[in-house]
């Protein structure tokens, strides 16, 4: 979390507008505060910072412009210290400005040493300890290069750093451990938290690996490893999928991304081929993921056990390695992730690789060349394109598409059904009016219940997550059969209960659960198909007929639309919900 950027102009232009452009693309990583520091023509470091979204910083800079041909920028997701201006990056001291993404675990120790030497701290951040350590080295007469290298020897934790020193005003100093960082070559020399943020002015990119350190100048980049030996890195061409094309005619990224789902699913099917024998040597599957990606994994468990006949577990990645798990030989680990950066998922993979060398890792990722896709043995990419809205939508249904292709690799009739799915999804996107009415019904609710069974139980969880993360209405998903074991006590006439009930194997069981809910509350809404709708005497949302195994993909879409509409009606910021960030790179 947190987005960092560093830019050097190659033709002596002011780079502040470019830094702002890049910060706009990085805002999905956090928006508690933003800041920029540049070295001006007189070799002086100038800085501007503002609390809240990037617009506040832009307003400040328009009133009080700063200029420079080399500079750094930051958009913050607060970890240490409240989202105040003092805690906003860049952190600065007399000769240095630095931006940081990550957490310095031994900062207290570094800070106490510096305080004992007389250094004064002005923020509550871990990062300021790094900056004042660098300053203490400079004050001893150490060169910026040596100071930066000495700092890398003492810091513990996760980081992507970019620093500027007024004593070496033509160099960006960068280093990475666990937090992502890419360096770009083009009309400007750039470094950023992701490829998209630097793709605007770069044609080629190098991804830094953990332990890498780089010095970027106007004409060159020098790469070093942990021992500071010079190393070579592979350059990758910038491709269209790295470029964020903006919101187009849509008011919000989330709505655009919901609407892009038929095409995302279609492209995902076209881009991936899974052989009939893919699972031949696999005796067990373990799925690890977080949040929405975890819900995709939960759906996949139903599919894998039913159609591959392979025992499958699905686990929350952030919990996995803390409970001494038993990892059987020949387990296939499937890591599901949109960003490819989620540190909980990355650490869980590393744990498994350390503890059982027979396990292979398959990543299902949306971001090409992301950290998780680089540590995996195989990758299947979802072709959802860049997803900017913090609430994951098209990445989720594309993940389900890859998982369905895996699960159904020996069942041609299901694969044929999957190929028709994008067209059927287009039909659901036309339900906007119906969804709008429903959104009006629940926009003032205190809480909402989502019910599903079998492979739609995870979709009930996902529907509830979508609603709560952007509208701030409390919502819970339940397995409908579990209601009678406790949660049914919550149902009264005011409580909206949204039930997922397509025709199929689970219909009659789910129908009975809905009757029980209807006997206790008045605000029951059933998402079903034509056949099902004939049997319900309550509010229904009628979806196109779908092969029941693919219902999780189709039934996700109206729930996304509903969360979106409710949030717009409540006047909340759909794409940047409070306290959240798109990539979660802290544990
Ligand atoms: O990038 P990942 O798929 O690994 O991210 C996992 C979760 O952080 C993510 O799905 C999160 O739950 C979203 N905000 C859900 O909309």
Coordinates of C-alpha atoms and ligand atoms in Angstrom, one line a residue, residues 290-293 336-342 345 390-392 399 462 465-466 469 580-582 584, ligand 1:
X290 CA -7.6 -12.9 0.5
X291 CA -10.8 -10.9 0.3
X292 CA -12.7 -11.2 -2.9
X293 CA -10.1 -13.5 -4.4
X336 CA -5.5 -16.2 -6.5
X337 CA -4.8 -12.5 -6.7
X338 CA -5.9 -9.5 -8.7
X339 CA -2.9 -7.3 -7.9
X340 CA -0.3 -10.1 -7.6
X341 CA 1.1 -8.1 -4.7
X342 CA -0.9 -9.1 -1.7
X345 CA -0.7 -14.4 -0.2
X390 CA -11.0 -0.6 -5.0
X391 CA -13.9 -3.0 -5.0
X392 CA -12.9 -5.8 -7.2
X399 CA -10.7 -15.3 -11.7
X462 CA -18.9 -11.7 -1.8
X465 CA -18.3 -7.7 1.1
X466 CA -19.1 -5.5 -1.9
X469 CA -16.7 -2.0 1.6
X580 CA -9.0 0.8 2.0
X581 CA -6.4 0.5 -0.7
X582 CA -6.4 -1.6 -3.8
X584 CA -2.5 -4.7 0.3
Ligands
LIG1 O1 -5.1 -8.3 -5.2 P1 -5.7 -9.4 -4.4 O2 -6.7 -10.1 -5.2 O3 -4.7 -10.3 -3.8 O4 -6.5 -8.6 -3.2 C1 -7.1 -9.3 -2.3 C2 -8.1 -8.5 -1.5 O5 -7.4 -7.4 -0.9 C3 -9.1 -7.8 -2.4 O6 -9.9 -8.8 -3.0 C4 -10.1 -6.9 -1.5 O7 -10.9 -7.8 -0.7 C5 -11.0 -6.1 -2.4 N1 -11.2 -4.8 -1.8 C6 -12.4 -6.7 -2.6 O8 -13.2 -5.9 -3.4

